[in-house]
Tab-separated table of N, CA and C and ligand atoms in Angstrom:
chain	number	residue	atom	x	y	z
A	1	MET	N	0.826	-1.037	-0.055
A	1	MET	CA	0.026	0.082	0.364
A	1	MET	C	0.960	1.181	0.036
A	2	PRO	N	0.668	2.267	-0.888
A	2	PRO	CA	1.350	3.294	-0.978
A	2	PRO	C	1.245	4.403	0.243
A	3	LYS	N	2.050	5.136	0.769
A	3	LYS	CA	1.912	5.997	1.745
A	3	LYS	C	0.551	6.659	1.526
A	4	PRO	N	-0.087	7.195	2.152
A	4	PRO	CA	-1.171	8.429	2.105
A	4	PRO	C	-0.513	9.632	1.881
A	5	ILE	N	-1.208	10.302	0.973
A	5	ILE	CA	-0.784	11.839	0.809
A	5	ILE	C	-1.383	12.762	1.887
A	6	VAL	N	-0.300	13.601	2.709
A	6	VAL	CA	-1.026	14.346	3.615
A	6	VAL	C	-1.904	15.667	2.852
A	7	ILE	N	-2.906	15.752	3.467
A	7	ILE	CA	-3.863	16.689	2.963
A	7	ILE	C	-3.761	18.128	3.742
A	8	TRP	N	-3.517	19.251	2.922
A	8	TRP	CA	-3.751	20.421	3.435
A	8	TRP	C	-4.957	21.103	3.893
A	9	PRO	N	-5.049	21.807	5.094
A	9	PRO	CA	-3.813	22.387	5.854
A	9	PRO	C	-3.227	21.317	6.797
A	10	ASP	N	-2.006	21.206	6.844
A	10	ASP	CA	-1.318	20.076	7.783
A	10	ASP	C	-0.195	20.583	8.174
A	11	LYS	N	0.342	20.519	9.460
A	11	LYS	CA	1.681	21.442	9.996
A	11	LYS	C	2.788	20.790	9.072
A	12	VAL	N	2.798	19.724	8.793
A	12	VAL	CA	3.935	19.142	8.171
A	12	VAL	C	4.386	19.614	6.496
A	13	LEU	N	3.145	20.123	6.143
A	13	LEU	CA	3.348	21.144	4.823
A	13	LEU	C	3.649	22.203	4.994
A	14	SER	N	3.448	23.005	6.233
A	14	SER	CA	3.649	24.440	6.293
A	14	SER	C	4.812	24.502	7.166
A	15	THR	N	5.716	23.475	7.255
A	15	THR	CA	7.126	23.624	8.181
A	15	THR	C	8.226	23.473	7.007
A	16	ARG	N	9.419	24.186	6.930
A	16	ARG	CA	10.268	24.085	5.813
A	16	ARG	C	10.843	22.807	6.388
A	17	THR	N	11.466	22.175	5.228
A	17	THR	CA	11.954	20.923	5.474
A	17	THR	C	13.480	20.908	5.922
A	18	ARG	N	13.820	19.887	6.437
A	18	ARG	CA	15.376	19.914	6.612
A	18	ARG	C	16.200	19.578	5.375
A	19	PRO	N	17.366	20.158	5.401
A	19	PRO	CA	18.269	19.848	4.297
A	19	PRO	C	18.646	18.307	4.329
A	20	VAL	N	18.983	17.694	3.119
A	20	VAL	CA	19.295	16.359	3.077
A	20	VAL	C	20.983	16.488	3.139
A	21	THR	N	21.230	15.794	3.886
A	21	THR	CA	22.799	15.622	4.338
A	21	THR	C	23.335	14.609	3.982
A	22	GLU	N	22.537	13.364	3.964
A	22	GLU	CA	23.236	12.019	3.672
A	22	GLU	C	22.784	11.564	2.410
A	23	PHE	N	23.552	11.405	1.388
A	23	PHE	CA	23.118	11.165	0.128
A	23	PHE	C	23.481	9.684	-0.213
A	24	GLY	N	23.200	9.145	-1.265
A	24	GLY	CA	23.455	7.703	-1.773
A	24	GLY	C	22.312	6.883	-1.487
A	25	PRO	N	22.643	5.380	-1.377
A	25	PRO	CA	21.639	4.642	-0.893
A	25	PRO	C	20.731	4.864	0.245
A	26	ALA	N	21.043	5.528	1.010
A	26	ALA	CA	20.341	5.785	2.337
A	26	ALA	C	18.984	6.331	1.780
A	27	LEU	N	18.859	7.174	0.600
A	27	LEU	CA	17.678	7.783	0.151
A	27	LEU	C	16.760	6.910	-0.828
A	28	ASP	N	17.468	5.999	-1.193
A	28	ASP	CA	16.458	4.971	-2.066
A	28	ASP	C	15.075	4.869	-1.580
A	29	PRO	N	15.200	4.150	-0.088
A	29	PRO	CA	13.765	3.900	0.228
A	29	PRO	C	12.621	4.819	0.540
A	30	LEU	N	13.170	6.070	0.724
A	30	LEU	CA	12.183	7.273	0.651
A	30	LEU	C	11.646	7.461	-0.523
A	31	LEU	N	13.006	7.673	-1.642
A	31	LEU	CA	12.634	7.878	-3.046
A	31	LEU	C	11.369	6.978	-3.625
A	32	GLU	N	11.707	5.821	-3.243
A	32	GLU	CA	10.551	4.554	-3.761
A	32	GLU	C	9.196	4.889	-3.363
A	33	GLU	N	9.220	5.207	-1.947
A	33	GLU	CA	7.845	5.324	-1.295
A	33	GLU	C	7.243	6.641	-1.913
A	34	MET	N	8.030	7.487	-2.249
A	34	MET	CA	7.714	8.762	-2.821
A	34	MET	C	7.009	8.405	-4.211
A	35	MET	N	7.584	7.537	-4.921
A	35	MET	CA	7.350	7.554	-6.508
A	35	MET	C	6.119	6.480	-6.191
A	36	GLU	N	5.907	5.794	-5.117
A	36	GLU	CA	4.821	4.732	-5.470
A	36	GLU	C	3.487	5.856	-4.989
A	37	SER	N	3.298	6.420	-4.251
A	37	SER	CA	2.408	7.429	-3.959
A	37	SER	C	2.095	8.315	-4.991
A	38	LEU	N	3.192	8.909	-5.645
A	38	LEU	CA	3.079	9.645	-6.999
A	38	LEU	C	2.286	9.037	-8.097
A	39	ARG	N	2.743	7.928	-8.232
A	39	ARG	CA	2.219	7.198	-9.250
A	39	ARG	C	0.889	6.444	-8.988
A	40	THR	N	0.487	6.121	-7.907
A	40	THR	CA	-0.784	5.868	-7.571
A	40	THR	C	-1.672	7.115	-7.682
A	41	ALA	N	-1.291	8.392	-7.410
A	41	ALA	CA	-2.159	9.584	-7.520
A	41	ALA	C	-1.785	10.019	-8.952
A	42	GLU	N	-1.292	9.362	-9.849
A	42	GLU	CA	-0.985	10.101	-11.071
A	42	GLU	C	-0.733	11.405	-11.242
A	43	GLY	N	0.225	12.027	-10.252
A	43	GLY	CA	0.365	13.296	-10.023
A	43	GLY	C	1.785	13.433	-11.051
A	44	ILE	N	2.396	14.538	-11.166
A	44	ILE	CA	3.297	15.132	-12.034
A	44	ILE	C	4.577	15.790	-11.113
A	45	GLY	N	4.582	15.477	-9.584
A	45	GLY	CA	5.361	15.957	-8.962
A	45	GLY	C	4.931	15.423	-7.502
A	46	ILE	N	6.077	15.295	-6.581
A	46	ILE	CA	5.761	14.985	-5.228
A	46	ILE	C	6.860	15.534	-4.142
A	47	ALA	N	6.372	15.868	-3.155
A	47	ALA	CA	7.732	16.362	-2.074
A	47	ALA	C	7.475	15.527	-0.977
A	48	ALA	N	8.788	15.289	-0.375
A	48	ALA	CA	8.901	14.290	0.756
A	48	ALA	C	8.039	14.471	1.811
A	49	ASN	N	7.328	15.946	2.137
A	49	ASN	CA	6.685	16.481	3.393
A	49	ASN	C	5.305	15.985	2.967
A	50	GLN	N	5.237	15.660	1.710
A	50	GLN	CA	3.652	15.271	1.316
A	50	GLN	C	3.198	13.874	1.827
A	51	ILE	N	4.190	13.050	2.134
A	51	ILE	CA	3.967	11.704	2.848
A	51	ILE	C	4.437	11.755	4.252
A	52	GLY	N	4.617	13.180	4.566
A	52	GLY	CA	4.823	13.354	5.988
A	52	GLY	C	6.570	13.144	6.475
A	53	VAL	N	7.350	13.238	5.403
A	53	VAL	CA	8.897	13.221	5.800
A	53	VAL	C	9.292	14.577	5.597
A	54	PRO	N	9.566	15.447	6.720
A	54	PRO	CA	10.287	16.638	6.481
A	54	PRO	C	11.668	17.066	6.011
A	55	LEU	N	11.901	16.043	4.959
A	55	LEU	CA	13.210	16.426	4.181
A	55	LEU	C	13.061	17.166	3.089
A	56	ALA	N	14.117	17.833	2.439
A	56	ALA	CA	14.049	18.643	1.323
A	56	ALA	C	14.559	17.904	0.055
A	57	ILE	N	13.574	17.032	-0.312
A	57	ILE	CA	13.698	16.204	-1.566
A	57	ILE	C	12.401	16.050	-2.158
A	58	ALA	N	12.503	16.054	-3.480
A	58	ALA	CA	11.266	15.958	-4.106
A	58	ALA	C	11.497	15.289	-5.447
A	59	TRP	N	10.307	14.769	-6.058
A	59	TRP	CA	10.384	14.173	-7.464
A	59	TRP	C	9.444	15.282	-8.572
A	60	VAL	N	10.346	15.457	-9.636
A	60	VAL	CA	9.919	16.500	-10.516
A	60	VAL	C	9.562	15.683	-11.913
A	61	GLY	N	8.273	15.968	-12.490
A	61	GLY	CA	7.857	15.361	-13.615
A	61	GLY	C	8.413	16.121	-14.775
A	62	ARG	N	9.068	15.391	-16.013
A	62	ARG	CA	9.306	16.123	-17.169
A	62	ARG	C	8.390	15.951	-18.100
A	63	GLU	N	8.106	16.744	-19.249
A	63	GLU	CA	7.182	16.724	-20.116
A	63	GLU	C	7.040	15.431	-20.923
A	64	ASP	N	8.134	14.650	-20.911
A	64	ASP	CA	7.985	13.409	-21.655
A	64	ASP	C	7.525	12.144	-20.734
A	65	GLY	N	7.174	12.759	-19.351
A	65	GLY	CA	6.660	11.537	-18.524
A	65	GLY	C	7.414	11.069	-17.491
A	66	THR	N	8.915	11.148	-17.766
A	66	THR	CA	9.939	10.676	-17.056
A	66	THR	C	10.181	11.839	-15.875
A	67	PHE	N	10.824	10.992	-14.534
A	67	PHE	CA	11.018	11.982	-13.456
A	67	PHE	C	12.344	12.101	-12.985
A	68	PHE	N	12.702	13.001	-12.188
A	68	PHE	CA	13.996	13.158	-11.635
A	68	PHE	C	13.986	13.829	-10.249
A	69	GLU	N	14.752	13.499	-9.338
A	69	GLU	CA	14.839	13.986	-8.081
A	69	GLU	C	15.533	15.342	-7.819
A	70	ILE	N	15.232	16.029	-6.912
A	70	ILE	CA	15.848	17.139	-6.639
A	70	ILE	C	15.859	17.387	-4.993
A	71	ALA	N	17.381	17.427	-4.540
A	71	ALA	CA	17.425	17.680	-3.175
A	71	ALA	C	18.108	19.075	-2.924
A	72	ASN	N	17.508	19.687	-2.028
A	72	ASN	CA	17.848	20.702	-1.446
A	72	ASN	C	18.136	21.808	-2.656
A	73	PRO	N	16.756	21.917	-3.175
A	73	PRO	CA	16.866	22.988	-4.479
A	73	PRO	C	16.621	24.484	-3.867
A	74	VAL	N	17.304	25.371	-4.696
A	74	VAL	CA	17.308	26.889	-4.650
A	74	VAL	C	16.958	27.304	-5.793
A	75	VAL	N	16.272	28.407	-5.788
A	75	VAL	CA	15.737	29.076	-7.061
A	75	VAL	C	16.586	30.318	-7.149
A	76	LEU	N	17.560	30.284	-8.468
A	76	LEU	CA	18.687	31.284	-8.245
A	76	LEU	C	18.113	32.523	-9.155
A	77	GLU	N	17.082	32.213	-10.135
A	77	GLU	CA	16.720	33.092	-11.003
A	77	GLU	C	15.324	32.982	-11.321
A	78	THR	N	14.495	34.144	-11.696
A	78	THR	CA	13.460	33.888	-12.336
A	78	THR	C	13.064	35.104	-13.392
A	79	SER	N	12.079	34.741	-14.302
A	79	SER	CA	11.812	35.735	-15.326
A	79	SER	C	10.609	36.276	-15.078
A	80	GLU	N	9.671	36.669	-16.156
A	80	GLU	CA	8.516	37.632	-15.834
A	80	GLU	C	7.346	36.766	-15.049
A	81	PRO	N	6.589	37.470	-14.341
A	81	PRO	CA	5.664	36.580	-13.732
A	81	PRO	C	4.373	36.267	-14.896
A	82	VAL	N	3.785	34.894	-14.473
A	82	VAL	CA	2.611	34.519	-15.263
A	82	VAL	C	1.857	34.289	-14.379
A	83	SER	N	0.429	33.829	-14.696
A	83	SER	CA	-0.575	33.297	-13.839
A	83	SER	C	-0.794	31.858	-14.746
A	84	LEU	N	-0.934	30.571	-13.959
A	84	LEU	CA	-0.885	29.360	-14.411
A	84	LEU	C	-1.906	28.440	-13.794
A	85	GLU	N	-2.795	27.786	-14.255
A	85	GLU	CA	-3.783	26.901	-13.438
A	85	GLU	C	-2.977	25.940	-12.758
A	86	GLU	N	-3.253	25.631	-11.538
A	86	GLU	CA	-2.509	24.608	-10.713
A	86	GLU	C	-3.347	24.084	-9.920
A	87	GLY	N	-2.776	22.543	-9.516
A	87	GLY	CA	-3.707	21.921	-8.641
A	87	GLY	C	-2.612	21.129	-7.904
A	88	CYS	N	-2.784	20.388	-6.603
A	88	CYS	CA	-1.816	19.821	-5.728
A	88	CYS	C	-2.452	18.385	-5.442
A	89	LEU	N	-1.564	17.520	-4.989
A	89	LEU	CA	-1.878	16.208	-4.737
A	89	LEU	C	-2.622	16.303	-3.073
A	90	SER	N	-2.156	17.369	-2.451
A	90	SER	CA	-2.409	17.511	-1.153
A	90	SER	C	-3.766	18.382	-1.101
A	91	VAL	N	-4.002	18.856	-2.246
A	91	VAL	CA	-5.354	19.598	-2.082
A	91	VAL	C	-6.131	19.111	-3.504
A	92	PRO	N	-6.864	17.969	-3.231
A	92	PRO	CA	-7.632	17.288	-4.161
A	92	PRO	C	-8.577	18.164	-4.623
A	93	HIS	N	-8.961	17.760	-5.995
A	93	HIS	CA	-10.096	18.452	-6.886
A	93	HIS	C	-10.082	20.037	-6.877
A	94	GLU	N	-9.034	20.673	-6.493
A	94	GLU	CA	-8.928	22.081	-6.556
A	94	GLU	C	-7.816	22.542	-7.715
A	95	TRP	N	-8.339	23.412	-8.601
A	95	TRP	CA	-7.647	23.882	-9.524
A	95	TRP	C	-7.847	25.564	-9.634
A	96	GLU	N	-6.828	26.260	-9.429
A	96	GLU	CA	-6.835	27.624	-9.652
A	96	GLU	C	-5.711	28.516	-10.257
A	97	GLN	N	-5.972	29.496	-10.834
A	97	GLN	CA	-4.865	30.192	-11.316
A	97	GLN	C	-4.163	30.884	-10.273
A	98	THR	N	-2.950	30.583	-10.489
A	98	THR	CA	-1.816	30.723	-9.448
A	98	THR	C	-0.465	31.694	-10.109
A	99	PRO	N	-0.062	32.717	-9.188
A	99	PRO	CA	1.104	33.406	-9.808
A	99	PRO	C	2.411	32.759	-9.643
A	100	ARG	N	3.058	32.592	-10.793
A	100	ARG	CA	4.411	32.071	-11.057
A	100	ARG	C	5.139	32.719	-11.814
A	101	PHE	N	6.592	32.270	-12.158
A	101	PHE	CA	7.385	32.939	-13.069
A	101	PHE	C	7.372	31.956	-14.441
A	102	ALA	N	7.428	32.563	-15.587
A	102	ALA	CA	7.399	31.731	-17.014
A	102	ALA	C	8.778	30.734	-16.835
A	103	LYS	N	9.860	31.387	-16.414
A	103	LYS	CA	11.391	30.648	-16.492
A	103	LYS	C	11.709	30.669	-15.062
A	104	VAL	N	12.515	29.690	-14.542
A	104	VAL	CA	13.475	29.589	-13.517
A	104	VAL	C	14.777	29.100	-13.713
A	105	ARG	N	15.674	29.533	-12.936
A	105	ARG	CA	17.184	28.928	-12.972
A	105	ARG	C	17.196	28.268	-11.653
A	106	VAL	N	17.474	26.695	-11.331
A	106	VAL	CA	17.433	26.248	-10.218
A	106	VAL	C	18.677	25.665	-9.798
A	107	ARG	N	19.252	25.503	-8.620
A	107	ARG	CA	20.472	24.672	-8.480
A	107	ARG	C	19.808	23.725	-7.764
A	108	TYR	N	20.371	22.305	-7.546
A	108	TYR	CA	19.756	21.197	-6.644
A	108	TYR	C	20.892	20.207	-6.649
A	109	GLN	N	20.671	19.197	-6.047
A	109	GLN	CA	21.524	18.026	-6.067
A	109	GLN	C	20.766	16.837	-6.090
A	110	ASP	N	21.277	16.004	-6.819
A	110	ASP	CA	20.641	14.656	-7.279
A	110	ASP	C	20.757	13.671	-5.997
A	111	ARG	N	20.339	12.592	-5.966
A	111	ARG	CA	20.190	11.531	-4.977
A	111	ARG	C	22.012	11.166	-4.416
A	112	THR	N	22.813	11.274	-5.488
A	112	THR	CA	24.361	10.889	-5.020
A	112	THR	C	24.969	12.228	-4.346
A	113	GLY	N	24.368	13.488	-4.401
A	113	GLY	CA	24.804	14.708	-3.787
A	113	GLY	C	25.299	15.520	-4.971
A	114	ALA	N	25.509	15.113	-6.278
A	114	ALA	CA	26.060	15.944	-7.212
A	114	ALA	C	25.200	16.921	-7.472
A	115	GLN	N	25.808	18.192	-7.611
A	115	GLN	CA	25.242	19.639	-8.140
A	115	GLN	C	24.808	19.685	-9.283
A	116	HIS	N	23.726	20.187	-9.447
A	116	HIS	CA	23.074	20.355	-10.835
A	116	HIS	C	22.519	21.991	-11.016
A	117	GLU	N	22.795	22.629	-12.006
A	117	GLU	CA	22.061	23.779	-12.327
A	117	GLU	C	21.169	23.667	-13.594
A	118	LEU	N	20.028	24.190	-13.569
A	118	LEU	CA	19.129	23.922	-14.726
A	118	LEU	C	18.342	25.025	-14.781
A	119	GLU	N	17.992	25.234	-16.335
A	119	GLU	CA	17.127	26.542	-16.572
A	119	GLU	C	15.924	25.750	-17.145
A	120	ALA	N	14.762	26.256	-16.684
A	120	ALA	CA	13.615	25.547	-17.195
A	120	ALA	C	12.432	26.433	-17.602
A	121	GLU	N	11.599	25.914	-18.580
A	121	GLU	CA	10.499	27.071	-18.884
A	121	GLU	C	9.202	26.236	-18.890
A	122	GLY	N	8.202	26.564	-19.288
A	122	GLY	CA	6.893	25.943	-19.496
A	122	GLY	C	6.657	24.885	-18.252
A	123	ARG	N	6.136	23.725	-18.604
A	123	ARG	CA	5.502	22.998	-17.509
A	123	ARG	C	6.532	22.490	-16.527
A	124	LEU	N	7.838	22.379	-16.909
A	124	LEU	CA	8.985	21.960	-16.006
A	124	LEU	C	9.122	23.120	-15.074
A	125	ALA	N	9.247	24.318	-15.463
A	125	ALA	CA	9.458	25.449	-14.740
A	125	ALA	C	8.210	25.623	-13.453
A	126	HIS	N	7.101	25.186	-14.105
A	126	HIS	CA	6.033	25.521	-13.260
A	126	HIS	C	5.899	24.302	-12.279
A	127	VAL	N	6.403	23.122	-12.439
A	127	VAL	CA	6.378	22.022	-11.325
A	127	VAL	C	7.422	22.136	-10.543
A	128	LEU	N	8.542	22.550	-11.204
A	128	LEU	CA	9.782	22.978	-10.160
A	128	LEU	C	9.348	24.089	-9.196
A	129	GLN	N	8.573	25.133	-9.322
A	129	GLN	CA	8.421	26.005	-8.618
A	129	GLN	C	7.392	25.453	-7.526
A	130	HIS	N	6.476	24.602	-7.998
A	130	HIS	CA	5.531	23.944	-7.027
A	130	HIS	C	6.099	23.235	-5.861
A	131	GLU	N	7.186	22.413	-6.500
A	131	GLU	CA	7.816	21.536	-5.526
A	131	GLU	C	8.641	21.896	-4.640
A	132	ILE	N	9.348	23.176	-5.098
A	132	ILE	CA	10.491	23.761	-4.282
A	132	ILE	C	9.675	24.680	-3.451
A	133	ASP	N	8.688	25.154	-3.694
A	133	ASP	CA	7.537	25.887	-2.545
A	133	ASP	C	7.225	24.732	-1.615
A	134	HIS	N	6.752	23.466	-1.766
A	134	HIS	CA	6.352	22.657	-0.733
A	134	HIS	C	7.541	22.239	0.095
A	135	LEU	N	8.846	22.199	-0.409
A	135	LEU	CA	9.885	22.083	0.348
A	135	LEU	C	10.243	23.366	1.432
A	136	ASP	N	9.934	24.388	1.014
A	136	ASP	CA	10.118	25.609	1.622
A	136	ASP	C	8.747	25.741	2.692
A	137	GLY	N	8.086	24.818	2.810
A	137	GLY	CA	6.578	25.087	3.734
A	137	GLY	C	5.506	25.785	2.972
A	138	THR	N	5.699	25.851	1.787
A	138	THR	CA	4.318	26.589	1.243
A	138	THR	C	3.715	25.877	0.195
A	139	THR	N	2.344	25.781	0.433
A	139	THR	CA	1.396	24.918	-0.545
A	139	THR	C	0.926	26.126	-1.440
A	140	PHE	N	0.363	25.687	-2.789
A	140	PHE	CA	-0.019	26.602	-3.607
A	140	PHE	C	-1.217	27.481	-3.398
A	141	VAL	N	-1.966	27.124	-2.478
A	141	VAL	CA	-3.286	27.979	-2.153
A	141	VAL	C	-2.785	28.981	-1.357
A	142	GLU	N	-1.669	28.976	-0.667
A	142	GLU	CA	-1.034	30.172	0.165
A	142	GLU	C	-0.894	31.194	-0.798
A	143	HIS	N	-0.635	31.303	-2.082
A	143	HIS	CA	-0.601	32.145	-3.199
A	143	HIS	C	-2.004	32.828	-3.637
A	144	LEU	N	-3.023	32.157	-3.166
A	144	LEU	CA	-4.469	32.672	-3.507
A	144	LEU	C	-4.900	33.821	-2.494
A	145	SER	N	-6.156	34.144	-3.176
A	145	SER	CA	-6.767	35.194	-2.023
A	145	SER	C	-7.229	34.532	-0.760
A	146	GLN	N	-7.474	35.362	0.339
A	146	GLN	CA	-7.845	34.756	1.666
A	146	GLN	C	-9.270	34.047	1.365
A	147	LEU	N	-10.216	34.716	0.449
A	147	LEU	CA	-11.567	34.015	0.324
A	147	LEU	C	-11.296	32.771	-0.173
A	148	LYS	N	-10.736	32.578	-1.319
A	148	LYS	CA	-10.509	31.302	-2.060
A	148	LYS	C	-10.013	30.391	-1.158
A	149	ARG	N	-8.867	30.759	-0.314
A	149	ARG	CA	-7.993	29.788	0.657
A	149	ARG	C	-9.051	29.403	1.422
A	150	GLY	N	-9.930	30.406	2.059
A	150	GLY	CA	-10.881	29.816	3.099
A	150	GLY	C	-12.059	28.933	2.819
A	151	LEU	N	-12.510	28.851	1.460
A	151	LEU	CA	-13.306	28.139	1.070
A	151	LEU	C	-12.766	26.755	0.495
A	152	ILE	N	-11.382	26.616	0.199
A	152	ILE	CA	-10.726	25.590	0.048
A	152	ILE	C	-10.539	24.841	1.286
A	153	ARG	N	-10.069	25.320	2.487
A	153	ARG	CA	-10.148	25.099	3.639
A	153	ARG	C	-11.196	24.080	4.181
A	154	LYS	N	-12.470	24.729	4.007
A	154	LYS	CA	-13.637	24.053	4.579
A	154	LYS	C	-13.830	22.876	3.609
A	155	ARG	N	-13.434	22.692	2.196
A	155	ARG	CA	-13.857	21.793	1.627
A	155	ARG	C	-12.609	20.617	2.018
A	156	MET	N	-11.600	20.924	2.254
A	156	MET	CA	-10.484	19.977	2.646
A	156	MET	C	-10.798	19.450	4.214
A	157	GLN	N	-11.113	20.175	4.834
A	157	GLN	CA	-11.632	19.709	6.339
A	157	GLN	C	-12.612	18.747	6.235
A	158	ARG	N	-13.613	18.877	5.223
A	158	ARG	CA	-14.915	18.021	5.150
A	158	ARG	C	-14.230	16.805	4.588
A	159	LEU	N	-13.584	16.834	3.552
A	159	LEU	CA	-12.783	15.760	2.904
A	159	LEU	C	-12.090	14.909	4.221
A	160	GLN	N	-11.435	15.585	4.559
A	160	GLN	CA	-10.612	14.746	5.864
A	160	GLN	C	-11.539	13.810	6.684
A	161	LYS	N	-12.691	14.678	6.931
A	161	LYS	CA	-13.727	13.923	8.132
A	161	LYS	C	-14.261	12.801	7.201
A	162	GLU	N	-14.448	12.719	5.984
A	162	GLU	CA	-14.809	11.610	5.128
A	162	GLU	C	-14.032	10.257	5.174
A	163	ARG	N	-12.669	10.915	4.687
A	163	ARG	CA	-11.600	9.822	5.058
A	163	ARG	C	-11.518	9.256	6.298
A	164	ALA	N	-11.598	10.123	7.288
A	164	ALA	CA	-11.303	9.513	8.840
A	164	ALA	C	-12.450	8.565	9.171
A	165	ALA	N	-13.682	9.036	8.470
A	165	ALA	CA	-14.742	8.016	8.728
A	165	ALA	C	-14.631	6.582	7.868
A	166	GLU	N	-14.195	6.799	6.684
A	166	GLU	CA	-14.034	5.551	5.829
A	166	GLU	C	-12.810	4.606	6.579
A	167	ALA	N	-11.723	5.062	7.229
A	167	ALA	CA	-10.610	4.553	7.691
A	167	ALA	C	-11.161	3.772	8.968
A	168	ALA	N	-12.077	4.467	9.701
A	168	ALA	CA	-12.564	3.911	10.903
A	168	ALA	C	-13.463	2.729	10.703
A	169	GLY	N	-13.875	2.202	9.404
A	169	GLY	CA	-14.599	1.199	9.267
A	169	GLY	C	-15.338	1.283	8.120
A	170	GLY	N	-15.458	2.154	7.588
A	170	GLY	CA	-16.465	2.605	6.332
A	170	GLY	C	-17.885	2.491	6.473
A	171	HIS	N	-18.542	1.918	7.939
A	171	HIS	CA	-19.952	1.585	7.951
A	171	HIS	C	-20.510	3.088	8.667
A	172	VAL	N	-20.671	3.966	7.798
A	172	VAL	CA	-21.102	5.338	8.222
A	172	VAL	C	-22.595	5.436	8.327
A	173	HIS	N	-23.446	4.498	7.689
A	173	HIS	CA	-24.920	4.011	8.150
A	173	HIS	C	-25.058	2.948	9.337
A	174	SER	N	-24.791	3.291	10.347
A	174	SER	CA	-24.635	2.150	11.587
A	174	SER	C	-25.792	1.288	11.475
A	175	ASP	N	-27.139	1.918	11.249
A	175	ASP	CA	-28.449	1.166	11.376
A	175	ASP	C	-28.365	-0.084	10.329
A	176	GLU	N	-27.448	0.063	9.235
A	176	GLU	CA	-27.440	-0.963	8.412
A	176	GLU	C	-26.693	-2.380	8.584
A	177	CYS	N	-26.019	-2.044	9.735
A	177	CYS	CA	-25.291	-3.073	10.694
A	177	CYS	C	-26.046	-4.033	11.299
A	178	GLU	N	-27.451	-3.770	11.845
A	178	GLU	CA	-28.292	-4.327	12.224
A	178	GLU	C	-28.715	-5.691	11.563
A	179	HIS	N	-28.916	-5.505	10.196
A	179	HIS	CA	-29.224	-6.480	9.182
A	179	HIS	C	-28.111	-7.801	9.107
A	180	ASP	N	-28.685	-9.087	9.421
A	180	ASP	CA	-27.742	-10.167	9.509
A	180	ASP	C	-27.659	-10.707	7.971
B	201	CO	CO1	1.865	19.997	-4.612
């Protein structure tokens, strides 16, 4: 069973993650767990804190459907602002126009600790900004108006209650249990 994805609002999503200091095979189990949750949810990126692990590492999806890992990423440069429709595995069923940058230049480390610099535009730039935000403790809804964020918070709280009820046994209609 893949690890469940943490739903916003949750403290682990609003807390800046710890830098990765141990590289190599030690990271493999975590990356595999993250990938399993990502594939199950059919997402295009996932940050470690979305499965409850407060470490600065994420999977980022390329346009061709492949993924690469980024550890300790930093945005070095941004271009002109754009507004892009955005969603998040931690905020299911919500899609909103979100302020981002058209292009970004980022520095990150891979799972071996090797340093990389990448200039990205289009969807890749978008996913990078979204995942780096997660690692910094920011979910995309925090870029929206207070009004929109408030409405989304209510819907997420309802969703969490439904999921908790399901996890508790699924028998929401208790009188149905009377029938043998
Ligand atoms: Co997200």
